[in-house]
Coordinates of C-alpha atoms in Angstrom, one line a residue:
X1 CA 106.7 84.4 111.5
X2 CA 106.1 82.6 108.0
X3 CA 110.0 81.0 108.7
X4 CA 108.6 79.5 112.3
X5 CA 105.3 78.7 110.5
X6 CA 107.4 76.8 107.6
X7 CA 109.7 75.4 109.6
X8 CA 107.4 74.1 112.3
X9 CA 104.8 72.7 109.1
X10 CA 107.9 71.0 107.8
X11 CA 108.4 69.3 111.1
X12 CA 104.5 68.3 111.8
X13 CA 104.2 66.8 108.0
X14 CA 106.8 64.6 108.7
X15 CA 106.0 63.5 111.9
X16 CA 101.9 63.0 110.5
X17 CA 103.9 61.1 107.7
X18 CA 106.1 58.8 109.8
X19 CA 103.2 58.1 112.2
X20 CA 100.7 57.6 109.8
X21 CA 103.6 54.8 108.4
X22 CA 103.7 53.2 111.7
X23 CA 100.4 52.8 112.7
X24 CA 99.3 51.8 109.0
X25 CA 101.9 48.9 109.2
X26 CA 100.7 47.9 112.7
X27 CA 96.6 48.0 111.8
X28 CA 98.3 45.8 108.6
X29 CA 99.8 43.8 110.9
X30 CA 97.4 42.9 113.5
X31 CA 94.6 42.2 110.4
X32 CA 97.6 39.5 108.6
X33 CA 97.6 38.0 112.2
X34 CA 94.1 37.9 112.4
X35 CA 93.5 36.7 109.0
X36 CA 96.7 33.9 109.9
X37 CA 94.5 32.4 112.9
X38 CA 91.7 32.3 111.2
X39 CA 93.3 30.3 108.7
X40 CA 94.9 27.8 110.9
X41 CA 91.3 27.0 112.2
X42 CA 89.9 26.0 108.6
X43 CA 93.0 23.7 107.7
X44 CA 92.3 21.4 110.5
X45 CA 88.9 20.5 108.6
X46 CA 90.2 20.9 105.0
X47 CA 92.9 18.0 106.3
X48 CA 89.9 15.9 108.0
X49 CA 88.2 15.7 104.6
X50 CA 91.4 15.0 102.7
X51 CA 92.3 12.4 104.1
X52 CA 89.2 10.4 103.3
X53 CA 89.7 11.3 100.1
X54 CA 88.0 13.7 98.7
X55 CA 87.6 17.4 98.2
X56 CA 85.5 19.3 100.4
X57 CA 83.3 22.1 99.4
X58 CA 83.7 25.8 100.5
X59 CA 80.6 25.9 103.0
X60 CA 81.8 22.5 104.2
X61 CA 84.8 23.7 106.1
X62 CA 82.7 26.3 108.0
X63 CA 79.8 25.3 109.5
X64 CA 80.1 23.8 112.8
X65 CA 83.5 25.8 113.3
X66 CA 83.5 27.9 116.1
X67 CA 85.4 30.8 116.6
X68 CA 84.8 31.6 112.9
X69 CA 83.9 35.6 113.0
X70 CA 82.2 37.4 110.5
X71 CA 83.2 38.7 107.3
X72 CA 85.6 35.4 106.7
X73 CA 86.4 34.3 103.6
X74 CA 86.5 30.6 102.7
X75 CA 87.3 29.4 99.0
X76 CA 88.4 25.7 97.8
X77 CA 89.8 26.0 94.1
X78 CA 90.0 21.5 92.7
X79 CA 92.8 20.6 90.3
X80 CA 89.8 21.0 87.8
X81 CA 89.6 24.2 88.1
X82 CA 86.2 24.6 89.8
X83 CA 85.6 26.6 92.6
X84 CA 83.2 27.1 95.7
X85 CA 83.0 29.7 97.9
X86 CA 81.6 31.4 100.7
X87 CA 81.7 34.0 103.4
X88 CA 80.4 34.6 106.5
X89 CA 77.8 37.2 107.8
X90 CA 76.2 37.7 110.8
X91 CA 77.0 34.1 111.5
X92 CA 75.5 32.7 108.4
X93 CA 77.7 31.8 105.7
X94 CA 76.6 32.9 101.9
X95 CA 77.8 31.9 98.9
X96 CA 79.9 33.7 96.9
X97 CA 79.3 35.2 93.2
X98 CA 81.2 33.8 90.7
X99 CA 82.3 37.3 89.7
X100 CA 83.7 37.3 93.2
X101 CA 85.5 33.8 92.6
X102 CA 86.9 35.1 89.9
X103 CA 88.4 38.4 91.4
X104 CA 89.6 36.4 94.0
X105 CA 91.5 34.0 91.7
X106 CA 92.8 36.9 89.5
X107 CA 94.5 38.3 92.6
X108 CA 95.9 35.5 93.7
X109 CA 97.5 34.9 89.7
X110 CA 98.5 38.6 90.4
X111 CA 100.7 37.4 93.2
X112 CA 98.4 39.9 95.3
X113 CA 97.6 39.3 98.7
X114 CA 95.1 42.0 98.8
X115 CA 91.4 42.4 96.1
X116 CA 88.2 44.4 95.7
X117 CA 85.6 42.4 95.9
X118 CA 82.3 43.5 94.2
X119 CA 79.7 44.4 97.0
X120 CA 81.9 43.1 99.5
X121 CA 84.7 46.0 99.3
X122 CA 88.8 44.7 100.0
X123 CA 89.7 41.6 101.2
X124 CA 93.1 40.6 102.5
X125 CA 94.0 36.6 101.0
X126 CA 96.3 33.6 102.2
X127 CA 96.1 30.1 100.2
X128 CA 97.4 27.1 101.2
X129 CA 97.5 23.9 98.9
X130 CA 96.2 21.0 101.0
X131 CA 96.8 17.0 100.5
X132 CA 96.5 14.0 102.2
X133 CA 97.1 10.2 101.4
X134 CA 95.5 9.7 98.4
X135 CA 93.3 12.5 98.0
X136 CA 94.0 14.7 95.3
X137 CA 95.6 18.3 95.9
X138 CA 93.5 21.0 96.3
X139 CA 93.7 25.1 97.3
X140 CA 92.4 26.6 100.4
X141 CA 92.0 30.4 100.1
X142 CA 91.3 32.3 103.2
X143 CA 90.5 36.2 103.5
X144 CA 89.3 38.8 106.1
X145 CA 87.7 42.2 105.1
X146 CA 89.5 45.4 105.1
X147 CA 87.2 47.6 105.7
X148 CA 87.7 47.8 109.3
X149 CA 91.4 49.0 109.4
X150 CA 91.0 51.2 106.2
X151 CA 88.5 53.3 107.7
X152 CA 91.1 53.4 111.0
X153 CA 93.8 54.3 109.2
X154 CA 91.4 56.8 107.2
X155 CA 90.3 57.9 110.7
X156 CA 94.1 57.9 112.0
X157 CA 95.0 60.3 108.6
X158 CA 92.0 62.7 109.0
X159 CA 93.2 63.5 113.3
X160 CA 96.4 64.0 112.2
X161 CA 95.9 66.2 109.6
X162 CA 93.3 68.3 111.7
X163 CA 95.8 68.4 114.5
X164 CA 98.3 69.4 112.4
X165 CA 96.9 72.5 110.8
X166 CA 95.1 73.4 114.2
X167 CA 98.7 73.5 115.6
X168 CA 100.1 75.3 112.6
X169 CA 96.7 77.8 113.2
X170 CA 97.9 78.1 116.9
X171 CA 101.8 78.5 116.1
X172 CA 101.2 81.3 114.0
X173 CA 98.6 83.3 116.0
X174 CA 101.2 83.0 118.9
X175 CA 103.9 83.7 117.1
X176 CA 102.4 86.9 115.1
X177 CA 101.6 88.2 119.1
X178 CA 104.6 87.2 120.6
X179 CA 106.4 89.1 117.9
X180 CA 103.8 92.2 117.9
X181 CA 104.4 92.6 121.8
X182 CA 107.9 91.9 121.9
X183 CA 108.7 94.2 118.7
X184 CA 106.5 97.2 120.1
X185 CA 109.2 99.4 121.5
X186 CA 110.3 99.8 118.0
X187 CA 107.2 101.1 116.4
X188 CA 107.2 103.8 119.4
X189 CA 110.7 104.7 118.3
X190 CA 109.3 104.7 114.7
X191 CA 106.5 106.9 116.0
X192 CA 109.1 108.9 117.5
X193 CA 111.6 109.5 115.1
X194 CA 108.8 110.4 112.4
X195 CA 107.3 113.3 114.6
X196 CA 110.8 114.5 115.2
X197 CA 111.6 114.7 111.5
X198 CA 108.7 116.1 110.5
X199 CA 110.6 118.9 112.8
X200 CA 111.5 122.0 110.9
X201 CA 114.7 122.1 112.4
X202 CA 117.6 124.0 109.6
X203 CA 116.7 127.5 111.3
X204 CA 115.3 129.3 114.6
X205 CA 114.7 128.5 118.2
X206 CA 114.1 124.4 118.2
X207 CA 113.2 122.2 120.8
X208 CA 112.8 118.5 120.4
X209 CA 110.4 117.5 123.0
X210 CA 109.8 114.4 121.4
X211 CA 110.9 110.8 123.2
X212 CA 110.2 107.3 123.4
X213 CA 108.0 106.7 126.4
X214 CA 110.1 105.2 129.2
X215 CA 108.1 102.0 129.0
X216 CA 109.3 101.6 126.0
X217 CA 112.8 102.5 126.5
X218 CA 114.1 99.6 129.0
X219 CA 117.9 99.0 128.5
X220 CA 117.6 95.5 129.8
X221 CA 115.5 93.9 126.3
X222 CA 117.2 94.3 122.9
X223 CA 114.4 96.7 121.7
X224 CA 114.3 98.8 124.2
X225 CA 117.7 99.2 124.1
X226 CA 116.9 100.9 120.6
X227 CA 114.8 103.1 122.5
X228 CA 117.0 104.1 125.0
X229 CA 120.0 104.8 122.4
X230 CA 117.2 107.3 120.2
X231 CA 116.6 109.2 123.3
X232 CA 120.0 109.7 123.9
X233 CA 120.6 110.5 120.8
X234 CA 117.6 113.2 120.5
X235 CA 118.9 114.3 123.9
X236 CA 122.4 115.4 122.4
X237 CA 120.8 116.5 119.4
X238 CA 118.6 118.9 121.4
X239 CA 121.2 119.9 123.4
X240 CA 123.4 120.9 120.0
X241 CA 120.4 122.5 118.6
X242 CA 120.2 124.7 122.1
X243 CA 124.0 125.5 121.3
X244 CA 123.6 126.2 117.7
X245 CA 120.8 129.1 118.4
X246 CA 123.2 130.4 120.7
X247 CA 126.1 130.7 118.6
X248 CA 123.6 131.6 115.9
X249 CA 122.2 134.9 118.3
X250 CA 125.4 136.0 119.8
X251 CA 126.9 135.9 116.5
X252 CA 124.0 137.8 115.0
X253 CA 123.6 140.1 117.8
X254 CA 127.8 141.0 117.2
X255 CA 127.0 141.7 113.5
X256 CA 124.3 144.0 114.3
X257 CA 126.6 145.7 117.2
X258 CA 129.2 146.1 115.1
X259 CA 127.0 147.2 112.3
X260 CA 125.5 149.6 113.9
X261 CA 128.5 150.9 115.7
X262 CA 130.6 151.3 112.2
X263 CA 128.3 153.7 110.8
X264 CA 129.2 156.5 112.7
X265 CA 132.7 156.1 111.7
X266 CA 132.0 155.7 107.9
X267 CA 129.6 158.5 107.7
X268 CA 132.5 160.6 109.4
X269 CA 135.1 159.2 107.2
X270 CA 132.2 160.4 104.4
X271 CA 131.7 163.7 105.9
X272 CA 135.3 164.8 106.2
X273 CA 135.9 163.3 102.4
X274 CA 133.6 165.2 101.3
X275 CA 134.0 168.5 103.3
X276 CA 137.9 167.9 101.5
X277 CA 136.2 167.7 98.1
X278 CA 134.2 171.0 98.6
X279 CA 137.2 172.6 99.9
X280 CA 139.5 171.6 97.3
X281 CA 136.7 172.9 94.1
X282 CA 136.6 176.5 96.3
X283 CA 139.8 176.8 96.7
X284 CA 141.2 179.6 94.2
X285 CA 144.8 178.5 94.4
X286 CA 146.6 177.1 91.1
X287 CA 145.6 173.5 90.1
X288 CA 149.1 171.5 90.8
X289 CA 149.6 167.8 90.3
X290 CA 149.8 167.4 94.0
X291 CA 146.1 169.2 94.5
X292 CA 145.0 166.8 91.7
X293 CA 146.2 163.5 93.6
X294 CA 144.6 164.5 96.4
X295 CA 141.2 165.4 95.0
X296 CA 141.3 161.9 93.1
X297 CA 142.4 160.3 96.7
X298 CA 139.5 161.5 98.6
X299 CA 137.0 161.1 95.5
X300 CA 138.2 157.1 96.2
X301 CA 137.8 157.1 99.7
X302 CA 134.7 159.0 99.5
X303 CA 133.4 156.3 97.0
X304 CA 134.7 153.7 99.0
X305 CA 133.5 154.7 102.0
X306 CA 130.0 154.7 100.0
X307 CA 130.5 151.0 99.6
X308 CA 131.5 150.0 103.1
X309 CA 128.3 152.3 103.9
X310 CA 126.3 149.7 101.9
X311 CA 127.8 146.6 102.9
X312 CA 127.3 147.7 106.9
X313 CA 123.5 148.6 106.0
X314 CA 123.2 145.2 104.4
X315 CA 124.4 143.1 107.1
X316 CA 122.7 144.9 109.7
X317 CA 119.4 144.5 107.6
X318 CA 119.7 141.3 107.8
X319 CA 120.5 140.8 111.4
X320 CA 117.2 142.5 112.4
X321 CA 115.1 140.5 109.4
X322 CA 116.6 137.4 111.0
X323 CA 115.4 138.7 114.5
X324 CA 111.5 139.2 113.2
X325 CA 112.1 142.9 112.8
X326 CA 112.4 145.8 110.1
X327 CA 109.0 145.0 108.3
X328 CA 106.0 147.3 108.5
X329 CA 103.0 145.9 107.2
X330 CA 100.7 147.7 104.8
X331 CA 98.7 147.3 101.1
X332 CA 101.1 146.7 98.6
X333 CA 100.8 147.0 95.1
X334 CA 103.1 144.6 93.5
X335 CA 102.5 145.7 90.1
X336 CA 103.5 148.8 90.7
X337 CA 106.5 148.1 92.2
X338 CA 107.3 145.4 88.9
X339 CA 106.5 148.5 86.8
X340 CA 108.8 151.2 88.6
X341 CA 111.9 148.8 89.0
X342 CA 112.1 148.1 85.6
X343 CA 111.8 151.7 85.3
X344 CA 114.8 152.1 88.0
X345 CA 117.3 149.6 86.6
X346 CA 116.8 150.3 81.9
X347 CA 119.2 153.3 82.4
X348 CA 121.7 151.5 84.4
X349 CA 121.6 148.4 81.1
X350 CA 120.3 150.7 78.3
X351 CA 122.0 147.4 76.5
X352 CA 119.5 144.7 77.3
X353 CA 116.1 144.0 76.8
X354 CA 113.6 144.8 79.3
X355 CA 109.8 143.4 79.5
X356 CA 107.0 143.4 81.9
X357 CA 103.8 141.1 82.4
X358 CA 101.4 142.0 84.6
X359 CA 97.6 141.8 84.6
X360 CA 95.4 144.7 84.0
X361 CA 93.7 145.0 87.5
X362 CA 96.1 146.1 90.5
X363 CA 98.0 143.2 92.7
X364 CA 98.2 143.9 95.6
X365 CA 99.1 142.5 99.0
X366 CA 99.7 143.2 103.0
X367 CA 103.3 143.0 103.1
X368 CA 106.2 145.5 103.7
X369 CA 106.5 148.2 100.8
X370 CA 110.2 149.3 101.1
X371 CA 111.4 145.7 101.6
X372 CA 109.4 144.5 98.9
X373 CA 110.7 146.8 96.5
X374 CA 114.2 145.5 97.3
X375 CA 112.8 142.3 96.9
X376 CA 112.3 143.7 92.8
X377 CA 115.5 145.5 92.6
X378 CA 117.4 143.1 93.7
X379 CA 116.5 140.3 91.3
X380 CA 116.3 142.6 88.5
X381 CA 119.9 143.5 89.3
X382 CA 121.1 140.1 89.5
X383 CA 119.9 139.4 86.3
X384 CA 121.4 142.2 84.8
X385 CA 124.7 141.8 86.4
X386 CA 124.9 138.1 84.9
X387 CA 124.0 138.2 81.9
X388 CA 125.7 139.5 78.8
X389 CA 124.2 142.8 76.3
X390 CA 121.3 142.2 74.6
X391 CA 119.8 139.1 77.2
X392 CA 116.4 139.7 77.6
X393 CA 114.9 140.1 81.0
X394 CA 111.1 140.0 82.1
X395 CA 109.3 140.3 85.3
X396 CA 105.6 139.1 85.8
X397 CA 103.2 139.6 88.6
X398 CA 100.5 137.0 88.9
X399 CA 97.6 136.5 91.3
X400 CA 97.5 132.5 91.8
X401 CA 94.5 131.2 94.3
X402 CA 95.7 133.5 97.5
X403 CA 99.4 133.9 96.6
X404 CA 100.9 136.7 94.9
X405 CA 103.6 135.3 92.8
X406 CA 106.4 137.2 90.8
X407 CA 109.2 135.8 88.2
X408 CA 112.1 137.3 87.4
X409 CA 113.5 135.4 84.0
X410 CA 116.2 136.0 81.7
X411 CA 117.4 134.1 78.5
X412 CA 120.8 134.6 79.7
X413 CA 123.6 132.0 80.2
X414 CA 122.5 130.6 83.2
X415 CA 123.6 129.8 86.8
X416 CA 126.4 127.2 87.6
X417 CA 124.9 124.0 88.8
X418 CA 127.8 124.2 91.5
X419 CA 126.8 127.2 93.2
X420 CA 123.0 127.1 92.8
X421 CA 122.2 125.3 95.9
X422 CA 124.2 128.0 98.0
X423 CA 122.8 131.4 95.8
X424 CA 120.8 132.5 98.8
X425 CA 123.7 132.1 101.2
X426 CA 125.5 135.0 102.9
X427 CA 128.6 136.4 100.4
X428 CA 127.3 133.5 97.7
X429 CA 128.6 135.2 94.5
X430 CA 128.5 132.9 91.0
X431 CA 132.0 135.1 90.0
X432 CA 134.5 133.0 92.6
X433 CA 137.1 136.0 92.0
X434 CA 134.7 138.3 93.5
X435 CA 135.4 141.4 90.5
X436 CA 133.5 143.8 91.2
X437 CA 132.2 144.1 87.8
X438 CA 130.5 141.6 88.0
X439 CA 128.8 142.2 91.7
X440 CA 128.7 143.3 94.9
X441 CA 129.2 141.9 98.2
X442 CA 127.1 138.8 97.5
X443 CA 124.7 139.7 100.1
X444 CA 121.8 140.9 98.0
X445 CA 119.8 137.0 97.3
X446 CA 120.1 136.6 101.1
X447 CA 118.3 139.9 102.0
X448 CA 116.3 139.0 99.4
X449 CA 115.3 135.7 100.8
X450 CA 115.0 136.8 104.5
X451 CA 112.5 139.6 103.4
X452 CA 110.8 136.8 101.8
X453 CA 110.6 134.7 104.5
X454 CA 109.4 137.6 107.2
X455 CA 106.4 137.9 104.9
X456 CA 105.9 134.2 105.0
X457 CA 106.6 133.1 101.5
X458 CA 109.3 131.2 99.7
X459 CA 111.5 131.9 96.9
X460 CA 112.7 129.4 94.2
X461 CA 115.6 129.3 91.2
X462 CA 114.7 126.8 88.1
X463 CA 118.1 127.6 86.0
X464 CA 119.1 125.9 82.4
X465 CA 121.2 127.4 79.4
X466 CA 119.1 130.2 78.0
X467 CA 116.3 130.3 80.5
X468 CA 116.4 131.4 84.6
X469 CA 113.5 131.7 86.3
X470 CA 113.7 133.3 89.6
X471 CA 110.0 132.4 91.7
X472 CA 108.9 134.6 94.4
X473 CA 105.5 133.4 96.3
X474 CA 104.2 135.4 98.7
X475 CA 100.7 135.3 100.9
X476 CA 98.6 138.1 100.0
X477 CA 97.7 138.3 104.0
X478 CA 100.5 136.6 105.7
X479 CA 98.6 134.1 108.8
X480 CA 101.7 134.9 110.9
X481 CA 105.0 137.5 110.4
X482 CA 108.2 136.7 112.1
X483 CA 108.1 139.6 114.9
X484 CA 106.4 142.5 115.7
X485 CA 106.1 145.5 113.2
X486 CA 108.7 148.1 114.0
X487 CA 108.0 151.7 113.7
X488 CA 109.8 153.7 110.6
X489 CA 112.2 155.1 113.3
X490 CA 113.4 152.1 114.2
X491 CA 114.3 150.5 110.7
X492 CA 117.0 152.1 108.6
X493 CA 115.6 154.0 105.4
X494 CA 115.9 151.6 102.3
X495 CA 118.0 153.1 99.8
X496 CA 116.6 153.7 96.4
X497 CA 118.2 150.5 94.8
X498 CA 120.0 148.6 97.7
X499 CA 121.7 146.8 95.0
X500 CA 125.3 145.4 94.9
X501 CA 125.4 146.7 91.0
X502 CA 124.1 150.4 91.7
X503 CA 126.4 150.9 94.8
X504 CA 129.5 149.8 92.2
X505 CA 127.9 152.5 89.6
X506 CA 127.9 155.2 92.2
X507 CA 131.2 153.9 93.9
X508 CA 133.0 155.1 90.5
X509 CA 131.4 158.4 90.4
X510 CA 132.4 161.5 92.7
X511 CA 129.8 162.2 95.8
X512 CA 128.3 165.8 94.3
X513 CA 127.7 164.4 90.5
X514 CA 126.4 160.8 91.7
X515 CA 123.8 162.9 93.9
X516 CA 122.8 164.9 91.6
X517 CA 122.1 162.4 88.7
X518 CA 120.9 159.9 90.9
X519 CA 118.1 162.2 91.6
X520 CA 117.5 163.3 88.4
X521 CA 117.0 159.8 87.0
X522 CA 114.3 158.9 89.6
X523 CA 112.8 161.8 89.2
X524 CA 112.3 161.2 85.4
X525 CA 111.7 157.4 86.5
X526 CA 108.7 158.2 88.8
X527 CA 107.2 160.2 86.0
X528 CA 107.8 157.4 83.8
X529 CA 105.9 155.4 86.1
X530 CA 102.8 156.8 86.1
X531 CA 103.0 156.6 82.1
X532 CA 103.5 153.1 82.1
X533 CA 100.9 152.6 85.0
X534 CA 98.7 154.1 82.8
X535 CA 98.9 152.6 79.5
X536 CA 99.0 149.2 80.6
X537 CA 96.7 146.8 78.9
X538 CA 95.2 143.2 79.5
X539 CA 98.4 141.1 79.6
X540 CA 100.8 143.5 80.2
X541 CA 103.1 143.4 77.6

């Protein structure tokens, strides 16, 4: 609009210029003439009285003439120098001022055909020298007012300048609606493209209903051809997004089938390893080296059935957290659960340094107890599995507005900026050569997260050199959970750790001893508990 505007102004200001030109040089024009025939009626007279010899006075040479109009100038200038003058109003003629005279005469020396007359305003002049015979030589000046076609042209100016900027007014109004109608297609495809990006669409069942109205959308004008491409495009988008969830259940519903359907054969692979084991301890016969091979081969597929065990609990927990289920909601005391997982992991890393934070009064939350304690394990045993002897690890427990909020940090070396935005991911692992020592199947930040989010809260890394910060935020009554609560029966019973570091420290252990002093430790751990649980103090520490 301001380039039409300008443009267009550009255009008019010449053309007010030009014509203003043009019709100032024709007022100009028509006055010279004016003042020219006036001037041929006065000479007549001024030669009449030259040639009898003498020099006639200013007032002489107008009265009696006819056709003189008013407002003429008549002025006779001898070869003495003196001067008479005279003008004529309202058909009278009157003398003029010899400060007039003089401006007149100044002109004139100026080579000026034009002066400013005191009290009479501008004059246009001609002079004429005039001689007869043997009368002496004498000057005949002869004027006309300008006041008439200055105020014209003044007038002239003033239209054209008011018609000018009342077109520019009117160009620009028209032109600011033509545009606003012509480019309102696109706002509605602006409109439309904002609502569907404000669209959580990374995860679930998504529909975009969202399209430019079909008004709007007409193939035939440019912008509507906009609209018609967007709603194609949200079109395919939608029908991708249809596909995706479909992919995304059938292969979720596969991963719980199969699952489900491999535990009967691990538990029986377990059962018959460890039926071997027994038999092989009762048996009275003379230790051989063959007997010994054999008891050290079951004691590894006994512990490595333990680990596929895990690994087939872990991804079916997660195919039923990703289908809304596996949480039963009840109070939760968070710091409780901070106090007793710190308790459950300082055996298994008697070599780093453990603390806990957490207020005085109870936390505590609706949420789901079990899962939420795997929650704690879990990101205590990543940051023990990552970090070197003597890093220190914390956990806190904070009550902030109505969110529950819980940090994990350590002072460790840090995460690698390269994997960090995938940690949560399925089989993410920070150790690309996947050594055992070092972790598990990678799975235990992504049941971590899912559990998260069916409670309705997010979880966050901030990660540098010497400080990790893992940030779980969860509502103390969640508004909405992702499915119905299932019954205890339904959900497989959470293991005691569920971490991918305590499955490796019972996977190197025989079945009978890993049993029996994996009980004994929570046993002393629960009493431990209630120690800690009681001696705590206002900060925590």
């Amino acid at each position: 609009m301001a380039a039409v505007t300008g443009f267009v102004s550009l255009i008019l200001v010449v053309i007010a210029i030009a014509t203003s030109v043009v019709l100032g040089n024709v007022l100009n024009g028509r006055l010279q003439d004016e003042l020219t025939a006036a001037a041929k009626g006065i000479v007549p007279v001024a030669n009449q009285h030259a040639m009898f010899g003498h020099v006639p006075a200013a007032t002489d040479l107008v009265v009696g003439q006819t056709g003189v109009q008013n407002g003429v100038l008549v002025m006779v200038v001898e070869p003495s120098g003196t001067a008479t003058g005279t003008f004529v109003s309202g058909g009278v003629a009157q003398p003029l001022s010899p400060l007039q005279m003089q401006q007149v005469v100044a002109a004139l020396s100026d080579k000026k055909a034009e002066a400013e007359l005191a009290g009479l305003g501008p004059y246009q002049l001609v002079h004429q020298s005039i001689q007869r015979a043997d009368s002496p030589q004498f000057q005949l000046i002869t004027g006309l007012p300008r006041a008439s076609t200055e105020a014209q042209i003044t007038t002239l100016f003033s239209m054209i300048a008011l018609t000018t900027i009342g077109g520019l007014i009117l160009l620009a109004l028209s032109t600011a609606i033509t545009i606003r109608v012509a480019l309102r297609p696109l706002r509605e495809v602006a409109a439309t493209a904002n609502r569907v990006a404000n669209q959580p669409l990374d995860r679930g069942d998504v529909s975009i209903t969202e399209r430019v109205p079909a008004a709007e959308a007409d193939p035939r004008t440019e912008t509507g051809l906009v609209g018609s491409a967007l709603n194609t495009l949200l079109d395919h988008v939608d029908a991708s997004l249809a596909v995706r969830q479909r992919n995304e259940e059938r292969m979720r519903q596969f991963v719980a089938d199969a699952s489900h359907e491999l535990r009967t054969p691990l538990s029986s692979i377990r059962g018959y390893s460890e039926l071997s084991l027994r038999a092989l301890s009762r048996s009275d016969a003379p230790e051989d080296p063959a007997t010994a091979s054999a008891h050290t081969a079951l004691e590894r597929i006994q512990a490595q059935s333990l680990r596929m065990t895990s690994l087939v609990e872990d991804l079916l927990l997660l195919a039923r957290l990703e289908e809304g289920r596996e949480l039963t909601l009840s109070t939760v005391d968070l710091s409780r659960l901070a106090i007793e997982g710190v308790e459950d992991a300082r055996p298994t890393a008697p070599d780093h340094e453990w603390a806990i934070d957490v207020p005085e009064e109870a936390v505590e939350l609706i949420g789901d107890t079990g899962r939420l304690q795997q929650v704690v394990t879990n990101l205590l045993a990543n940051a023990r599995t990552h970090t070197p002897a003597g890093t220190r690890i914390a956990i806190e427990v904070a009550e902030e507005g109505s969110e529950v909020v819980l940090r994990v940090r350590d002072d460790g070396p840090g995460i690698d900026p390269a994997v960090r935005d995938e940690l949560f991911s399925r089989f993410a692992r920070g150790d690309r050569s996947r050594n055992r020592a070092t972790g598990g199947s990678g799975l235990g930040l992504s049941i971590t997260k899912a559990i998260v989010d069916g409670h309705g809260g997010t979880i966050s890394v901030q990660s540098e050199p010497g400080a990790t910060v893992f940030t779980v935020r969860l509502p103390k009554v969640p508004q909405t959970t992702a499915g119905a609560p299932t019954h205890p029966a339904d959900a497989a019973p959470p293991r005691p750790t569920g971490t991918e570091a305590s499955r490796q420290h019972h996977a190197e252990r025989s079945a009978p001893r890993r049993r029996d002093e994996e009980a004994q430790r929570r046993s002393e751990s629960r009493a431990d508990a209630g120690s800690h649980e009681l001696g705590r103090t206002l900060g925590g520490h």
